[in-house]
Coordinates of C-alpha atoms in Angstrom, one line a residue:
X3 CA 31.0 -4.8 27.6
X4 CA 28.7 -2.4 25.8
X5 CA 31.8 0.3 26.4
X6 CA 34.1 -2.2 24.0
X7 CA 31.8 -2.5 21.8
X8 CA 31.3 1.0 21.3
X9 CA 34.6 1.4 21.0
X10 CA 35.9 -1.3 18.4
X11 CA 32.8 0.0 16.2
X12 CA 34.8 3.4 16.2
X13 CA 37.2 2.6 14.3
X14 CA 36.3 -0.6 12.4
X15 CA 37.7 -1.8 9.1
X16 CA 36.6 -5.3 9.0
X17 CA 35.8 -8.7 10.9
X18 CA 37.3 -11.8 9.7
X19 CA 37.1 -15.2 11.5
X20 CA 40.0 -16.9 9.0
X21 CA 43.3 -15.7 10.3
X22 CA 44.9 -16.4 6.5
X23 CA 41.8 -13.6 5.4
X24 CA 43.6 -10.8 8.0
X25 CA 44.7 -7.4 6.4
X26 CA 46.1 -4.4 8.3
X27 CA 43.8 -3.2 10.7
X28 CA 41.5 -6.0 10.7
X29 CA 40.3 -7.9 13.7
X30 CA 40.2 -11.3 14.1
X31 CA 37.2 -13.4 16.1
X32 CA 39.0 -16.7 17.1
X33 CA 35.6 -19.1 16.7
X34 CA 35.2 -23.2 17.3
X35 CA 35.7 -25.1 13.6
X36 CA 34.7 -28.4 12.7
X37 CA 38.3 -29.9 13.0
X38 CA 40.2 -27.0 15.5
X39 CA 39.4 -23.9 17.2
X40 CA 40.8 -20.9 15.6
X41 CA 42.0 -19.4 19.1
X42 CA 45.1 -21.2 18.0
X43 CA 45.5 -19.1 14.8
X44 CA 45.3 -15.6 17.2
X45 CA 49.2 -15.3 16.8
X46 CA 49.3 -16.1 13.4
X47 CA 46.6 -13.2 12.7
X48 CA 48.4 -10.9 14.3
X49 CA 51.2 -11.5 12.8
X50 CA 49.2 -10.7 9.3
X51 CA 48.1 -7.8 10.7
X52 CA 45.2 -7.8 13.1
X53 CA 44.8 -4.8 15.6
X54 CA 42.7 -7.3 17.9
X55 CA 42.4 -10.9 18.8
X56 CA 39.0 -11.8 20.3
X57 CA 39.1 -15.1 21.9
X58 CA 36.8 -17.7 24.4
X59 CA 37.7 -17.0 28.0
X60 CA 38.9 -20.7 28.2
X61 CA 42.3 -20.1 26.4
X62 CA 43.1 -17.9 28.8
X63 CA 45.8 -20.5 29.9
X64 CA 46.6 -21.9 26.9
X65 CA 47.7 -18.8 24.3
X66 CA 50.7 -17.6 25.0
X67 CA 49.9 -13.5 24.1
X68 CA 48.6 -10.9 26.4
X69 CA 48.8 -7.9 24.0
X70 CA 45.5 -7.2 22.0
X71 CA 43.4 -9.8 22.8
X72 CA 40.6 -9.7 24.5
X73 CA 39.1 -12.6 26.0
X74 CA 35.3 -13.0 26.1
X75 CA 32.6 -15.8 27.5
X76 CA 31.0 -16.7 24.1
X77 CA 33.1 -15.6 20.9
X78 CA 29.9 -16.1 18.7
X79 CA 27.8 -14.4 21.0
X80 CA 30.5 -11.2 20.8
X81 CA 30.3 -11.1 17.5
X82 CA 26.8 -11.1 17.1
X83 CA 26.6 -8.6 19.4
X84 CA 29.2 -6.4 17.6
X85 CA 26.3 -6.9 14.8
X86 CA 23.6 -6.5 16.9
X87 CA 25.1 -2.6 17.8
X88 CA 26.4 -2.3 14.0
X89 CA 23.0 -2.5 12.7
X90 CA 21.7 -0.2 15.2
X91 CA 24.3 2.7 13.6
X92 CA 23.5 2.3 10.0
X93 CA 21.8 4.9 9.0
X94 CA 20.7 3.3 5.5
X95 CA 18.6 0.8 5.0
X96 CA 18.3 -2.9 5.6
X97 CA 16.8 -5.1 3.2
X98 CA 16.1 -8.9 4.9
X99 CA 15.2 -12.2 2.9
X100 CA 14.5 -15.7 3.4
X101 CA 12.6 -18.6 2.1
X102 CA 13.4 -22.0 0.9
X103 CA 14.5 -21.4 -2.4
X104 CA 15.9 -18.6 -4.3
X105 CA 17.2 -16.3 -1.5
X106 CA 20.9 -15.7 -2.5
X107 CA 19.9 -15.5 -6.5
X108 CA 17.3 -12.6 -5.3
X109 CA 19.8 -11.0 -3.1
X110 CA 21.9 -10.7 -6.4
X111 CA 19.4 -9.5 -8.9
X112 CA 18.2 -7.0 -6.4
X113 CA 21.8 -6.2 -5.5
X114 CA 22.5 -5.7 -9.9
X115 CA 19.5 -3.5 -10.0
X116 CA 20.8 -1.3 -7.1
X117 CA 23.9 -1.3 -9.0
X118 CA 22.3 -0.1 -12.5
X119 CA 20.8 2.7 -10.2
X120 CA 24.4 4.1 -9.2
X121 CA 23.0 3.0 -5.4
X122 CA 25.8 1.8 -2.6
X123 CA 25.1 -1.2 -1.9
X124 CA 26.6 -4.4 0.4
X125 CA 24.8 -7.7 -0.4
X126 CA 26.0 -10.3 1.8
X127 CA 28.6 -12.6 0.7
X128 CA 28.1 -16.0 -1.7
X129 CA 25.4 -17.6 1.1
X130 CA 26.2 -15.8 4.1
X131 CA 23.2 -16.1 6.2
X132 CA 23.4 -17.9 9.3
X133 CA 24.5 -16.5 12.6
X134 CA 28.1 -15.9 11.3
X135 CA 27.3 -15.0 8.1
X136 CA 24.5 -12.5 8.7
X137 CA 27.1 -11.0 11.4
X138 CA 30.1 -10.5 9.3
X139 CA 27.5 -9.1 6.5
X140 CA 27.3 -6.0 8.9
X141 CA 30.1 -5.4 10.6
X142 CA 31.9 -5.7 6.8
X143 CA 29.2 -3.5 4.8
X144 CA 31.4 -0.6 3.6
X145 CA 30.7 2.5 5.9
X146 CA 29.3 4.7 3.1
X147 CA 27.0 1.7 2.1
X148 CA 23.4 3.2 1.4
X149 CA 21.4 -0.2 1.6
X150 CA 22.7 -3.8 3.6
X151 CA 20.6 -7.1 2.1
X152 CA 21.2 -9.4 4.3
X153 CA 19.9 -13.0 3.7
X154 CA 18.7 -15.1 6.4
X155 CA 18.4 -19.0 6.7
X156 CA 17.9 -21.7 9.2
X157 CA 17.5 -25.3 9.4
X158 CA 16.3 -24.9 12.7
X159 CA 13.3 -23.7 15.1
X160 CA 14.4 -20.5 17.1
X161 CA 17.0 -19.7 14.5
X162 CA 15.2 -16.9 12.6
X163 CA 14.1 -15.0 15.8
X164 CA 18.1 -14.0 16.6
X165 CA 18.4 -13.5 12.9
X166 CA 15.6 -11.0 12.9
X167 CA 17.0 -9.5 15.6
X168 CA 20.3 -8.6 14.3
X169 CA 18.6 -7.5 11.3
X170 CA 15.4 -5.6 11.8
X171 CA 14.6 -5.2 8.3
X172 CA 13.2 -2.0 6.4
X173 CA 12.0 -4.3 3.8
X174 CA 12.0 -8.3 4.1
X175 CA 11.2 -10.3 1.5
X176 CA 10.0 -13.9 1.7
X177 CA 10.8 -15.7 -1.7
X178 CA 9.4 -18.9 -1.7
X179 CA 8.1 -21.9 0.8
X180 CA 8.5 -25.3 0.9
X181 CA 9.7 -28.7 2.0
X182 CA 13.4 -27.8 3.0
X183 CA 15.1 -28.6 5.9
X184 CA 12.8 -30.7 7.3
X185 CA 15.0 -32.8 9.3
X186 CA 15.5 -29.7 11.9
X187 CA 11.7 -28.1 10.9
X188 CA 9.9 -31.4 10.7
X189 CA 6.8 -29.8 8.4
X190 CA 6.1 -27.3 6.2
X191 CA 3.8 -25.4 8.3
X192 CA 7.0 -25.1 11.1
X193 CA 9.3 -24.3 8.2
X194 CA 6.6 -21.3 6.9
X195 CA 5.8 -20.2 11.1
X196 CA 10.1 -19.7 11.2
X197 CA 10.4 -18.1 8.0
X198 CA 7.7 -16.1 8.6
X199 CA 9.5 -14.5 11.9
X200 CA 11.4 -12.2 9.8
X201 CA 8.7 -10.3 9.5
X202 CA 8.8 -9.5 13.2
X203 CA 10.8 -6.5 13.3
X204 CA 9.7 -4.7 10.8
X205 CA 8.1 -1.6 11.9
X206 CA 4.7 0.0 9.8
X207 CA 6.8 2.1 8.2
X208 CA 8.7 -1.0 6.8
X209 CA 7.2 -3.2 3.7
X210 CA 7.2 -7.0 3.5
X211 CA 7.3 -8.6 -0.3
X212 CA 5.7 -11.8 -0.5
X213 CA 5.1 -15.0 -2.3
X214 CA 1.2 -15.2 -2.6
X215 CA 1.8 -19.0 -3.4
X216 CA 3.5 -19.3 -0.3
X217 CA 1.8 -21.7 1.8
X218 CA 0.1 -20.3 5.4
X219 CA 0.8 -17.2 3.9
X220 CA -2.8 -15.7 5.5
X221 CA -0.5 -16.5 9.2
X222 CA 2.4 -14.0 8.8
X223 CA 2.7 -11.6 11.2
X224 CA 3.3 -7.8 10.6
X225 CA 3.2 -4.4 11.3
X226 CA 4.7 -3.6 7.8
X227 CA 3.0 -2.9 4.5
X228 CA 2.7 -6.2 2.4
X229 CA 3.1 -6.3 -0.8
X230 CA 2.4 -9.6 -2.7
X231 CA 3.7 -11.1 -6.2
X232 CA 2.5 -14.5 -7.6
X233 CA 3.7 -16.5 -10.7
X234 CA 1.4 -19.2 -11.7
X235 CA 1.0 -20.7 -15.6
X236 CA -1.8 -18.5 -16.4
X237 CA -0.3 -15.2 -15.4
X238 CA 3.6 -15.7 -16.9
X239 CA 4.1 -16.0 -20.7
X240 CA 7.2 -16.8 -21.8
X241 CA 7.4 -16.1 -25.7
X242 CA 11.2 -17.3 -26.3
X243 CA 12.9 -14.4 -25.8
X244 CA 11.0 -13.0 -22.6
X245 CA 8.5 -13.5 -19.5
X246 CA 5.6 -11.1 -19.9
X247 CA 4.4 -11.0 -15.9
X248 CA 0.8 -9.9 -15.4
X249 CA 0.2 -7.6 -18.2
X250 CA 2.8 -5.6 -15.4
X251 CA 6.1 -6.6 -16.3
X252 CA 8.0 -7.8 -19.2
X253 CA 11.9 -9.1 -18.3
X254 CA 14.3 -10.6 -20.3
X255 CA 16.6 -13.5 -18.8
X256 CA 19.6 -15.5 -20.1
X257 CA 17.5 -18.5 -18.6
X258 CA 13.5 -19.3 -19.1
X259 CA 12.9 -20.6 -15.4
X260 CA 9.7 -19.9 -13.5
X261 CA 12.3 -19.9 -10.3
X262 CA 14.5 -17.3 -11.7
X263 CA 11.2 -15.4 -12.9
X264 CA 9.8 -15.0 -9.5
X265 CA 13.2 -13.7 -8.0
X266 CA 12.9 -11.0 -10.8
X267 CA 9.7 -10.1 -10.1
X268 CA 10.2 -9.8 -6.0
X269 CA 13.5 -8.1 -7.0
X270 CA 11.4 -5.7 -9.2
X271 CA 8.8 -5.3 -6.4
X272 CA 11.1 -4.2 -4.5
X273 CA 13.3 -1.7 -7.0
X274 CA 9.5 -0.2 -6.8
X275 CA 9.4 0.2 -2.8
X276 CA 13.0 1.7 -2.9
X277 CA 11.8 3.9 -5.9
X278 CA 14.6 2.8 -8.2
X279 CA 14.2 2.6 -12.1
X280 CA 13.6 -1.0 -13.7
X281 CA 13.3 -2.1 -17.5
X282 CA 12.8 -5.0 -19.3
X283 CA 16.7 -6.0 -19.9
X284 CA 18.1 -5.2 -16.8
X285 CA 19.2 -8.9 -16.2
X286 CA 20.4 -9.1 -19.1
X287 CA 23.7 -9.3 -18.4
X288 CA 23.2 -10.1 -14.9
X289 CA 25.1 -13.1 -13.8
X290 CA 23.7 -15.9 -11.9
X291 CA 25.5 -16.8 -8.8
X292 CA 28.0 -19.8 -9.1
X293 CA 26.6 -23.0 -9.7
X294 CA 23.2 -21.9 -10.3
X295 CA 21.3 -22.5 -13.7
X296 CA 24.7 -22.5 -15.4
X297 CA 24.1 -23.1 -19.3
X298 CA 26.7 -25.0 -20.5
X299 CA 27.1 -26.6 -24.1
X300 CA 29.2 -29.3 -25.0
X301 CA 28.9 -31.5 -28.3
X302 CA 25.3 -31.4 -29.5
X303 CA 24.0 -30.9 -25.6
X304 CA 23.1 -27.8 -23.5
X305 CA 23.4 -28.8 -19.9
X306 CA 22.2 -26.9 -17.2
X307 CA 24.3 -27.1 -14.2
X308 CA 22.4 -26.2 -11.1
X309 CA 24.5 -28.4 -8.0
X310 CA 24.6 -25.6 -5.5
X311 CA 21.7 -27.1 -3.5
X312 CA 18.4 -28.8 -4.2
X313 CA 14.8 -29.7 -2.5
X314 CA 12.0 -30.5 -4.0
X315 CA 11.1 -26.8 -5.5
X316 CA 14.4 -26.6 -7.0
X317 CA 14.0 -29.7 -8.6
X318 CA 10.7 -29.1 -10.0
X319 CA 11.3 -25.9 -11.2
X320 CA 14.7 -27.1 -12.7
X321 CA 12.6 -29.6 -14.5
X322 CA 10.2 -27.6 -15.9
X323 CA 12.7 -24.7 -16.8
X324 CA 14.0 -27.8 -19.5
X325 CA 10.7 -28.1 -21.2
X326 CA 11.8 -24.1 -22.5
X327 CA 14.1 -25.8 -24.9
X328 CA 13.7 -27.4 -28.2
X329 CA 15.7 -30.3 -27.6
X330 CA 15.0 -33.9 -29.0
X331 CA 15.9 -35.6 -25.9
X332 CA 15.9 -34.4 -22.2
X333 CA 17.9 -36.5 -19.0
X334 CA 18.2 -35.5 -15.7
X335 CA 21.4 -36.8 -13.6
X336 CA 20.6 -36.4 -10.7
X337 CA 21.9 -36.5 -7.1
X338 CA 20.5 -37.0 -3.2
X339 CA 18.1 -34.1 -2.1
X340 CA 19.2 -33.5 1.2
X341 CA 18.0 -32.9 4.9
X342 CA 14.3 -33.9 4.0
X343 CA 14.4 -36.1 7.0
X344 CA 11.3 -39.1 7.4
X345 CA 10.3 -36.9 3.7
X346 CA 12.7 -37.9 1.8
X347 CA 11.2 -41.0 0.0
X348 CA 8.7 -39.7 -0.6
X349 CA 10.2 -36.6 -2.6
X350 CA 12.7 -38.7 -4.1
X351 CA 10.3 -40.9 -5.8
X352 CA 8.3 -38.0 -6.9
X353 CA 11.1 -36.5 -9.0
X354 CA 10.0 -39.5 -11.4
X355 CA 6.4 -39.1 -11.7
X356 CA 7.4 -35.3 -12.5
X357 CA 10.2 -36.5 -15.2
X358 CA 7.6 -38.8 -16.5
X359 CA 4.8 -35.9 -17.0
X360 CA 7.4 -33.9 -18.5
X361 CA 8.2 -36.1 -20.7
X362 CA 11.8 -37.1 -20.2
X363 CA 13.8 -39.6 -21.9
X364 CA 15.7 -40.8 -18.7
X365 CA 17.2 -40.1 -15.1
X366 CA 20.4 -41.3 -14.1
X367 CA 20.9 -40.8 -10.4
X368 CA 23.4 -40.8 -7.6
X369 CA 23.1 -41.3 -3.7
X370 CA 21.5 -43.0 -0.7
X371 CA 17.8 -41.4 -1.6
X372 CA 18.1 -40.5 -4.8
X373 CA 17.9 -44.5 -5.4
X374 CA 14.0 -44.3 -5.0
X375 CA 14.0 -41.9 -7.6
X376 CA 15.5 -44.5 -9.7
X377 CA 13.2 -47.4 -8.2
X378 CA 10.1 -45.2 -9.2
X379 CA 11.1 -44.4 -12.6
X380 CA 11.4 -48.1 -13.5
X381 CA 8.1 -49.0 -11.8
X382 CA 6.4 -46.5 -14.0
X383 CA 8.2 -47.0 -17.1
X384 CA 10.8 -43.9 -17.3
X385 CA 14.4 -45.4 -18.1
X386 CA 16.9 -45.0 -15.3
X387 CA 20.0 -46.4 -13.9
X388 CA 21.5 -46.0 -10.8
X389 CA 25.2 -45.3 -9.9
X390 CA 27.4 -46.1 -6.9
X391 CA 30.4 -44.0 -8.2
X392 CA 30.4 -40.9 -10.2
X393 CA 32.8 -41.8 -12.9
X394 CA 30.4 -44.7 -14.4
X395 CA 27.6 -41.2 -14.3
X396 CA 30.5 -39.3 -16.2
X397 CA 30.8 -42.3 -19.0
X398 CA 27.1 -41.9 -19.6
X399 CA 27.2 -38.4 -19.6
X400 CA 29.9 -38.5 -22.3
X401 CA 27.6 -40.6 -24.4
X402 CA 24.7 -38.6 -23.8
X403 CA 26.2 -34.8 -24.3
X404 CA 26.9 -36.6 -28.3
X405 CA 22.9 -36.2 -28.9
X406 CA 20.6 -33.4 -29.6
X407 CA 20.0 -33.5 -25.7
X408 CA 18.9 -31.1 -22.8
X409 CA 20.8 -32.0 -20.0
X410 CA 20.2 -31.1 -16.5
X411 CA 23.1 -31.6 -13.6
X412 CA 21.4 -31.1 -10.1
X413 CA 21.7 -32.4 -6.3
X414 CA 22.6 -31.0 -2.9
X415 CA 25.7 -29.4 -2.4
X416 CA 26.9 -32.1 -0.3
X417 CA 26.7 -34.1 -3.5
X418 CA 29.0 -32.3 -5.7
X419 CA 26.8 -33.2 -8.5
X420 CA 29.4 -30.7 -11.0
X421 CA 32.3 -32.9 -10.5
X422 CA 30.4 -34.9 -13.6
X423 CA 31.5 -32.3 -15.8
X424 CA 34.6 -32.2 -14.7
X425 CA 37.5 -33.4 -18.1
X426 CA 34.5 -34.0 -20.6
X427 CA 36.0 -33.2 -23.8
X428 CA 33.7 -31.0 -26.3
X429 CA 34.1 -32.7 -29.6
X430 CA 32.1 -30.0 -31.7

């Protein structure tokens, strides 16, 4: 097996695992999907192009091709093996994150600083990180690539030890800790212990960049260097037109969020590790990832669309990152956090006492949990309504983008919270 390996790392141009993604030369990892397997796309693929079919022993009998394919026990297991053996050839360097929130925005900004550096770089794709994703962010990192950041996640205990494995960071970086995932992790301790694991291959040469406010943070475990960053109100001025970190850094972003802030510091933490050059406008025309603190205006309204995926230090900071703007009124439509397991009322209904503090005009919300949010705002005296379809949201919305309003758009991306926005007419 190791002898394959070996040998379809020789020549590799690229992995795919969607036989309608296959160039020339590509090879094609037939894995199990939620509705078919794509061992029954092997013919197709080669058809497109593919040098190599690798499919589960089990089709043996039922695909009809003998020529290049190769039939193995465990597809998934072969391809994160082909990783595993990847990573052990590159001769750059690895950079490995995780956390709860902000992985993939970090991954970017560190990525655009690289980038403004003339460095080669290979950031893993949109949110590639589970065992499929981290894999195929190796085994498709250009050849001449100089640095691979890789982002890990997991929803489940275990998960981050085979990540870390296929990784082995130079540098990891742990954004941020919280209540995520806890229908899988249960706690935030077990969700800190199994981020934490990351650190675990790092050798002392290595460095490890840390959120100070993370919780258990005194537990990690590491040979590497640490080096810690920590955003609080007392240490991070924002003045209008930038964040003044410390007395250390001053950085320009297109939005005022804490969130977004301490990405940019990790991200400059890190440019310092690597020995790369960093200035205050350096984001400045850095875009944020799809669906991530969009600012949007319609009418008399800026809305801030941020439907990618949410828990309970997304929201916050979402909510807080309003408060930056001078608007007369503020709303938050809002949709189910997801996977917080026996948590989730509980989080849900403190979404209202944090709107209330903040002093928000309303919450409109969507969704089998996001209900107590609604439940909670009325019992304190915050106005709310709560919807069973998304096109009475989108009527309100209409009426409310007509105000001087801050709007904020945010839920799990099970939710599809954007779809709101979808044919509102701008009447300005």
């Amino acid at each position: 097996m190791n002898e394959l390996i070996d040998k379809i790392l020789e020549n590799l141009k690229a992995v795919k695992i969607n036989s309608k993604e296959i160039e020339k030369g590509d090879i094609f990892v037939a894995l199990e999907g939620e509705k078919t397997h794509g061992a029954y796309f092997c013919k197709s693929a080669l058809e497109r192009g593919a040098k190599l079919c690798i499919l589960p022993e089990e089709f043996k009998d039922k695909v009809n091709l003998k020529d290049k394919v190769i039939f193995v026990k465990s597809t998934l297991n072969f391809l994160m093996e082909l990783a595993r053996k990847k990573r052990e050839k590159f001769k750059g360097k690895v950079i490995g994150i995780t956390g709860t929130v902000g992985k993939t925005t970090f991954k970017f900004m560190l990525s655009h600083i690289m980038n403004k550096n003339n460095k080669k770089n290979y950031p893993s794709p949109k949110s590639y990180n589970n065992f499929i994703g981290v894999s195929l962010t190796f085994l498709n990192a250009p050849p001449d690539s100089e640095y691979i950041i890789a982002e890990a996640g997991i929803n489940k205990e275990g998960e981050m030890e085979i990540l870390s494995d296929i990784i082995k960071p130079d540098i990891a970086i742990i954004t941020k800790i919280g209540p995520g995932h806890l229908e899988g992790l249960k706690s935030v301790s077990k969700v800190a212990e199994e981020k934490f694991k990351l650190a675990k291959n790092i050798s002392s040469e290595g460095y490890l960049v840390i959120n100070k406010n993370a919780p258990f943070v005194e537990e990690v475990k590491t040979k590497a260097k640490i080096v810690y960053f920590e955003l609080d109100d007392k240490n991070v001025f924002w003045d209008g037109e930038k964040f003044t970190y410390n007395g250390e850094f001053e950085i320009s972003l297109n939005v005022p969020s804490f969130g977004m802030m301490e990405n940019a510091i990790a991200a400059f933490k890190t440019a310092m590790i690597l020995k790369l050059e960093t200035y205050k406008d350096i984001f400045l025309d850095f875009k944020f990832p799809d669906l991530r603190m969009e600012i949007i205006r319609y009418n008399n309204a800026l809305i801030i669309l941020d439907s990618y995926n949410a828990n309970p230090l997304s929201m916050e900071d979402t909510i807080k990152t309003g408060t930056f703007f001078k608007k007369k009124e503020k709303y938050l439509f809002m949709g189910d956090m997801l996977e917080l397991g026996e948590y989730s009322e509980i989080y849900h209904r403190e979404v209202a006492r944090l709107l209330k503090s903040k002093n928000y005009n309303a919450v409109f919300t969507f969704g089998k949990d996001s209900k107590f949010t609604s439940e909670e705002a009325q019992k304190i005296g915050l106005y709310s309504i709560h919807y069973k379809n998304k096109d009475k949201m989108k009527e309100k919305l209409s009426e409310i983008i007509k105000r001087d309003s801050l709007v904020i758009v945010k839920g799990s991306r099970k939710m599809e919270m954007e779809k709101i926005l979808e044919g509102l007419k701008d009447d300005t």
